[in-house]
């Protein structure tokens, strides 16, 4: 599949301040808790044939933020991300598969030293030039992963049955990339 006419080839860089790397997990079986990572770097190397393009991303685990200081400390600790030993989460694409007007971005996600294949349902949201002359492209992507697949197994059994933190985690990305200089 060819690139849209208004999209340039080259290495696009993530605009972290206009992007969101977020997730949602069920808590106590009755509510959803959301969190995000505030510090990430990524490149999108676009080629004429979209399927030959690549994505590489690194997320700083210490940048986790759920809006609750106590929960954030626990999640950054050894029970979950263990940010001292594992300061980064990484993603390396392997395939980009066109799916109608969308794409499936297939790659390898590494969390806590464990690498697993993931597929992100990805939507291209278009290109715009900002008031400062930067060309930007927007992407939305989502997937669901298993915490256990990545060694994130901490949990607590609830008195009424079930567990405190669900295994399934919904990952939602809203990404803005800046085009390479002409």
C-alpha positions as semicolon CSV with decimal commas, in nm:
position;residue;x (nm);y (nm);z (nm)
1;X;0,000;0,000;0,000
2;X;0,142;0,339;-0,101
3;X;0,166;0,639;0,129
4;X;-0,104;0,906;0,101
5;X;0,002;1,186;-0,137
6;X;0,062;1,442;0,141
7;X;0,286;1,219;0,356
8;X;0,664;1,230;0,314
9;X;0,899;0,935;0,348
10;X;1,173;0,949;0,609
11;X;1,209;0,924;0,983
12;X;0,925;1,091;1,172
13;X;0,974;1,151;1,547
14;X;0,720;1,124;1,827
15;X;0,593;1,451;1,967
16;X;0,568;1,332;2,326
17;X;0,391;1,647;2,448
18;X;0,102;1,589;2,203
19;X;0,079;1,212;2,244
20;X;-0,075;0,980;2,501
21;X;0,041;0,629;2,590
22;X;-0,236;0,502;2,813
23;X;-0,394;0,186;2,944
24;X;-0,698;0,069;3,133
25;X;-0,721;-0,224;3,373
26;X;-1,020;-0,354;3,569
27;X;-0,986;-0,305;3,945
28;X;-1,165;-0,526;4,199
29;X;-1,384;-0,652;3,917
30;X;-1,608;-0,346;3,945
31;X;-1,426;-0,042;3,807
32;X;-1,159;0,056;3,560
33;X;-0,838;0,233;3,649
34;X;-0,650;0,431;3,389
35;X;-0,284;0,517;3,373
36;X;-0,037;0,658;3,129
37;X;0,332;0,695;3,063
38;X;0,443;1,056;3,027
39;X;0,794;1,000;2,886
40;X;0,852;0,813;2,560
41;X;1,058;0,829;2,243
42;X;0,961;0,679;1,910
43;X;1,050;0,690;1,546
44;X;0,834;0,606;1,248
45;X;1,050;0,531;0,943
46;X;0,808;0,574;0,654
47;X;0,884;0,425;0,314
48;X;0,693;0,452;-0,015
49;X;0,538;0,112;0,058
50;X;0,371;0,142;0,400
51;X;0,422;-0,231;0,465
52;X;0,801;-0,177;0,456
53;X;0,792;0,103;0,714
54;X;0,909;0,051;1,074
55;X;0,830;0,177;1,422
56;X;1,064;0,174;1,722
57;X;0,954;0,303;2,063
58;X;1,093;0,328;2,414
59;X;0,885;0,418;2,719
60;X;1,036;0,522;3,052
61;X;0,863;0,310;3,317
62;X;0,931;0,568;3,592
63;X;0,703;0,809;3,403
64;X;0,395;0,600;3,494
65;X;0,113;0,820;3,624
66;X;-0,236;0,715;3,731
67;X;-0,320;1,028;3,925
68;X;-0,274;0,858;4,264
69;X;0,066;0,893;4,434
70;X;0,032;0,574;4,642
71;X;-0,079;0,360;4,348
72;X;0,192;0,510;4,126
73;X;0,459;0,418;4,380
74;X;0,328;0,061;4,403
75;X;0,308;0,018;4,024
76;X;0,662;0,158;3,979
77;X;0,789;-0,082;4,248
78;X;0,900;-0,446;4,236
79;X;0,542;-0,584;4,238
80;X;0,479;-0,439;3,891
81;X;0,725;-0,250;3,666
82;X;1,031;-0,258;3,896
83;X;1,159;0,065;3,740
84;X;1,500;0,040;3,908
85;X;1,581;-0,289;3,733
86;X;1,367;-0,235;3,420
87;X;1,369;0,137;3,335
88;X;1,221;0,094;2,987
89;X;0,945;-0,074;2,792
90;X;1,022;-0,116;2,423
91;X;0,834;-0,189;2,103
92;X;0,990;-0,287;1,770
93;X;0,765;-0,335;1,468
94;X;0,796;-0,643;1,247
95;X;0,509;-0,594;1,000
96;X;0,255;-0,335;0,895
97;X;-0,048;-0,500;0,739
98;X;-0,308;-0,283;0,558
99;X;-0,664;-0,361;0,672
100;X;-0,902;-0,152;0,463
101;X;-0,862;0,207;0,581
102;X;-0,660;0,096;0,885
103;X;-0,347;-0,108;0,960
104;X;-0,238;-0,385;1,189
105;X;0,100;-0,296;1,335
106;X;0,265;-0,622;1,437
107;X;0,572;-0,620;1,654
108;X;0,750;-0,724;1,970
109;X;0,672;-0,561;2,303
110;X;0,924;-0,597;2,586
111;X;0,819;-0,538;2,947
112;X;1,037;-0,640;3,245
113;X;1,279;-0,819;3,011
114;X;1,004;-1,037;2,862
115;X;0,936;-1,002;2,489
116;X;0,606;-1,108;2,334
117;X;0,442;-1,048;1,996
118;X;0,159;-0,794;1,988
119;X;-0,071;-0,663;1,718
120;X;-0,193;-0,304;1,737
121;X;-0,506;-0,205;1,545
122;X;-0,390;0,127;1,402
123;X;-0,575;0,414;1,239
124;X;-0,407;0,691;1,039
125;X;-0,572;1,020;1,142
126;X;-0,423;1,245;0,877
127;X;-0,156;1,509;0,832
128;X;-0,156;1,880;0,923
129;X;0,092;2,165;0,923
130;X;0,101;2,348;1,257
131;X;0,141;2,727;1,297
132;X;0,518;2,679;1,337
133;X;0,559;2,506;1,000
134;X;0,594;2,150;1,136
135;X;0,421;1,876;0,941
136;X;0,249;1,637;1,179
137;X;0,081;1,300;1,136
138;X;-0,167;1,153;1,383
139;X;-0,216;0,785;1,464
140;X;-0,447;0,601;1,702
141;X;-0,372;0,244;1,805
142;X;-0,507;-0,010;2,051
143;X;-0,452;-0,363;2,169
144;X;-0,515;-0,581;2,472
145;X;-0,233;-0,764;2,647
146;X;-0,207;-1,010;2,934
147;X;-0,011;-0,885;3,237
148;X;0,093;-1,243;3,314
149;X;0,254;-1,280;2,970
150;X;0,506;-1,015;3,079
151;X;0,568;-1,138;3,433
152;X;0,337;-0,881;3,593
153;X;0,171;-1,133;3,821
154;X;0,118;-0,947;4,149
155;X;-0,241;-0,963;4,268
156;X;-0,459;-0,994;4,575
157;X;-0,757;-1,226;4,618
158;X;-1,078;-1,049;4,714
159;X;-1,288;-1,170;5,006
160;X;-1,595;-1,198;4,784
161;X;-1,396;-1,387;4,518
162;X;-1,200;-1,269;4,220
163;X;-0,882;-1,066;4,219
164;X;-0,789;-0,703;4,273
165;X;-0,624;-0,639;3,932
166;X;-0,743;-0,801;3,609
167;X;-0,498;-0,985;3,387
168;X;-0,616;-0,811;3,071
169;X;-0,489;-0,461;3,003
170;X;-0,632;-0,241;2,728
171;X;-0,358;-0,029;2,570
172;X;-0,464;0,292;2,393
173;X;-0,227;0,515;2,200
174;X;-0,292;0,862;2,059
175;X;0,028;0,958;1,881
176;X;0,154;1,266;1,700
177;X;0,465;1,238;1,485
178;X;0,665;1,524;1,333
179;X;0,795;1,487;0,977
180;X;1,164;1,496;0,895
181;X;1,298;1,832;0,781
182;X;1,273;1,876;0,405
